[in-house]
Coordinates of C-alpha atoms in Angstrom, one line a residue:
V1 CA -3.2 74.8 11.1
K2 CA -2.4 71.3 9.6
E3 CA -5.7 69.8 8.6
S4 CA -5.5 66.9 10.9
A5 CA -4.5 69.0 14.2
A6 CA -8.3 69.1 15.5
D7 CA -8.1 65.4 15.1
A8 CA -5.1 64.8 16.6
V9 CA -5.8 66.5 19.5
A10 CA -9.4 64.8 19.8
A11 CA -7.3 61.6 19.5
L12 CA -5.3 62.6 22.5
Q13 CA -7.8 64.0 24.7
S14 CA -9.7 60.8 24.2
R15 CA -6.7 59.0 25.9
G16 CA -7.0 61.1 28.7
V17 CA -3.9 63.3 27.5
E18 CA -4.0 66.9 28.5
V19 CA -3.1 68.8 25.5
M20 CA -1.4 72.2 26.3
M21 CA -0.2 74.5 23.4
I22 CA 3.1 76.7 24.6
T23 CA 3.6 79.0 21.9
G24 CA 5.9 82.2 20.7
D25 CA 2.9 83.7 18.8
N26 CA 0.6 86.5 20.3
E27 CA -2.5 85.6 22.6
R28 CA -4.6 86.5 20.0
T29 CA -3.4 84.1 17.5
A30 CA -2.7 81.6 19.8
R31 CA -6.4 81.6 21.6
A32 CA -7.7 81.4 17.7
V33 CA -5.8 78.5 16.8
A34 CA -6.1 76.8 19.7
E35 CA -10.3 77.2 19.4
Q36 CA -10.0 75.8 16.1
V37 CA -8.2 72.7 17.2
G38 CA -9.7 71.9 20.4
I39 CA -7.3 73.2 23.1
D40 CA -8.9 74.4 26.4
P41 CA -7.7 77.8 26.6
V42 CA -6.6 77.5 29.9
N43 CA -3.8 75.2 28.3
V44 CA -2.7 77.9 26.2
R45 CA 0.5 79.8 26.9
A46 CA 1.4 82.5 24.7
E47 CA 4.3 84.9 23.7
V48 CA 6.5 82.9 25.0
L49 CA 9.9 83.3 24.8
P50 CA 12.4 80.7 23.1
E51 CA 14.5 80.3 26.5
D52 CA 11.1 80.5 28.1
K53 CA 9.4 77.0 26.4
S54 CA 11.9 74.8 28.3
D55 CA 11.2 76.3 31.9
A56 CA 7.3 75.8 30.8
V57 CA 7.9 72.2 30.2
E58 CA 9.6 71.9 33.6
A59 CA 6.9 73.9 35.3
I60 CA 4.5 71.0 34.2
Q61 CA 6.9 68.1 35.2
E62 CA 7.9 69.9 38.4
A63 CA 4.0 69.1 38.9
G64 CA 4.5 65.5 38.9
R65 CA 3.2 64.9 35.1
R66 CA 4.9 64.0 32.5
A67 CA 5.7 66.1 29.4
M68 CA 5.5 65.1 25.9
M69 CA 7.1 68.2 23.9
V70 CA 6.3 68.5 20.1
G71 CA 8.0 70.7 18.1
D72 CA 9.7 71.7 14.8
G73 CA 12.4 74.6 15.4
V74 CA 15.4 75.9 16.9
N75 CA 13.3 77.7 19.1
D76 CA 11.7 74.0 20.6
A77 CA 15.1 72.2 21.0
P78 CA 15.9 73.3 24.8
A79 CA 12.0 72.4 25.6
L80 CA 12.5 69.0 23.3
A81 CA 15.7 68.3 25.5
V82 CA 14.1 68.9 29.0
A83 CA 10.3 66.9 28.1
Y84 CA 9.8 63.3 29.5
V85 CA 9.6 62.6 25.8
G86 CA 10.7 65.3 23.1
C87 CA 9.4 64.4 19.7
A88 CA 10.4 66.4 16.8
I89 CA 8.4 66.7 13.4
G90 CA 10.7 65.7 10.8
S91 CA 10.5 68.7 8.4
G92 CA 11.8 70.6 11.4
T93 CA 15.4 72.0 11.9
D94 CA 18.2 69.6 12.5
V95 CA 18.7 71.2 16.3
A96 CA 14.9 70.0 17.2
I97 CA 15.6 66.5 16.0
E98 CA 18.8 66.0 17.9
A99 CA 17.3 67.2 20.8
A100 CA 14.2 65.0 20.2
D101 CA 13.8 61.7 21.8
V102 CA 11.5 60.8 18.9
T103 CA 11.2 62.1 15.3
L104 CA 8.3 61.9 13.4
M105 CA 9.1 61.2 9.4
R106 CA 5.9 63.2 8.2
D107 CA 4.7 66.6 9.8
D108 CA 1.3 65.1 10.1
P109 CA 0.1 65.7 14.0
L110 CA -1.7 62.7 13.9
D111 CA 1.5 60.7 13.9
V112 CA 2.0 61.8 17.4
V113 CA -1.1 59.7 18.3
K114 CA 0.4 56.6 16.2
A115 CA 3.7 57.1 17.9
I116 CA 2.1 57.1 21.4
R117 CA 0.1 53.9 20.2
I118 CA 3.1 51.8 18.9
S119 CA 5.3 52.5 22.2
E120 CA 1.9 51.2 24.1
A121 CA 2.1 48.4 21.8
T122 CA 5.5 47.4 22.2
L123 CA 5.3 47.5 25.8
A124 CA 2.6 45.2 25.5
K125 CA 4.6 43.1 23.6
I126 CA 7.2 43.0 25.9
K127 CA 4.7 42.0 28.3
Q128 CA 3.2 39.3 26.7
N129 CA 6.9 37.5 25.9
L130 CA 7.9 38.2 29.5
V131 CA 4.6 36.0 30.7
W132 CA 5.4 33.5 28.1
A133 CA 9.1 33.0 28.7
L134 CA 8.4 33.3 32.9
G135 CA 5.4 30.6 32.2
Y136 CA 7.7 28.2 30.6
N137 CA 10.5 28.7 33.2
T138 CA 8.6 28.5 36.1
A139 CA 6.7 25.2 35.0
M140 CA 10.0 23.6 33.8
I141 CA 12.5 24.3 36.1
P142 CA 11.3 23.4 39.0
L143 CA 10.5 19.8 37.3
A144 CA 13.9 19.5 35.5
S145 CA 15.7 20.2 39.1
L146 CA 13.7 17.7 40.6
G147 CA 14.3 14.9 38.4
L148 CA 10.4 14.7 36.9
L149 CA 11.7 15.9 33.6
Q150 CA 14.2 14.5 31.4
P151 CA 17.0 16.8 30.5
V152 CA 16.0 16.7 26.8
F153 CA 12.6 17.2 27.5
A154 CA 13.3 20.3 29.6
A155 CA 16.1 21.6 26.8
G156 CA 12.8 20.9 24.5
A157 CA 10.9 23.2 26.6
M158 CA 13.5 26.0 26.6
A159 CA 13.6 25.6 22.7
V160 CA 9.5 25.8 22.9
S161 CA 9.8 29.2 25.2
S162 CA 12.0 30.6 22.5
V163 CA 10.2 30.1 19.2
S164 CA 6.9 31.2 21.0
V165 CA 8.5 34.6 22.3
L166 CA 10.1 34.9 18.7
T167 CA 6.9 34.1 16.7
N168 CA 5.1 36.6 19.1
S169 CA 7.6 39.2 18.2
L170 CA 7.4 38.2 14.7
L171 CA 3.4 38.7 14.8
F172 CA 3.7 42.5 15.6
R173 CA 4.9 43.1 12.5
R174 CA 1.3 42.9 11.5
Y175 CA 0.1 45.9 13.8
T176 CA -0.7 49.3 12.2
P177 CA -1.3 52.1 14.2
D178 CA -4.1 53.5 13.2
D179 CA -5.9 51.7 16.3
D180 CA -4.8 50.9 19.6
Y181 CA -3.4 47.8 19.9
R182 CA -5.3 44.4 21.1
L183 CA -3.9 41.0 22.1
F184 CA -6.9 39.5 20.3
R185 CA -8.7 41.0 17.3
R186 CA -11.9 39.6 16.3
L187 CA -11.6 37.4 12.8
R188 CA -13.5 39.2 10.2

């Protein structure tokens, strides 16, 4: 068990993510590991054959949930491929990496949490940029089309819109996934 596995499980659970374990290991080993890292014993499926892992992921998704499968081996590749998001550990096999949507560069379980934070932060930044662009266009296009705004000012407003979206995107470089993304951070 990786050192940070319990922290990763706790961080995922605090985000409202239900953590499950699907393993080929025997029941006793699986339950011991689950207890050690904080996974509810009800969410442990042990002695699962490699070809049945993808069926287990599909069953989770057929219940109307989105599954993120994290794995590193040849046995995990089919499940990684059918999951809503397949996440391969970078030190894993080439087959697992090829089947996954996301590949983590390290084998630290906390990187799964960081990947989720980065994806949520990226979506938040896209939404911010859409609001900027929509705001400028909603205000300036009607004014320009009614002749209330000279064309040179309308062109300037479009340039300001593009610059504000670009600047907002570049500010994302400051984000580190150690914490959840916030639009406004308190200044220290």
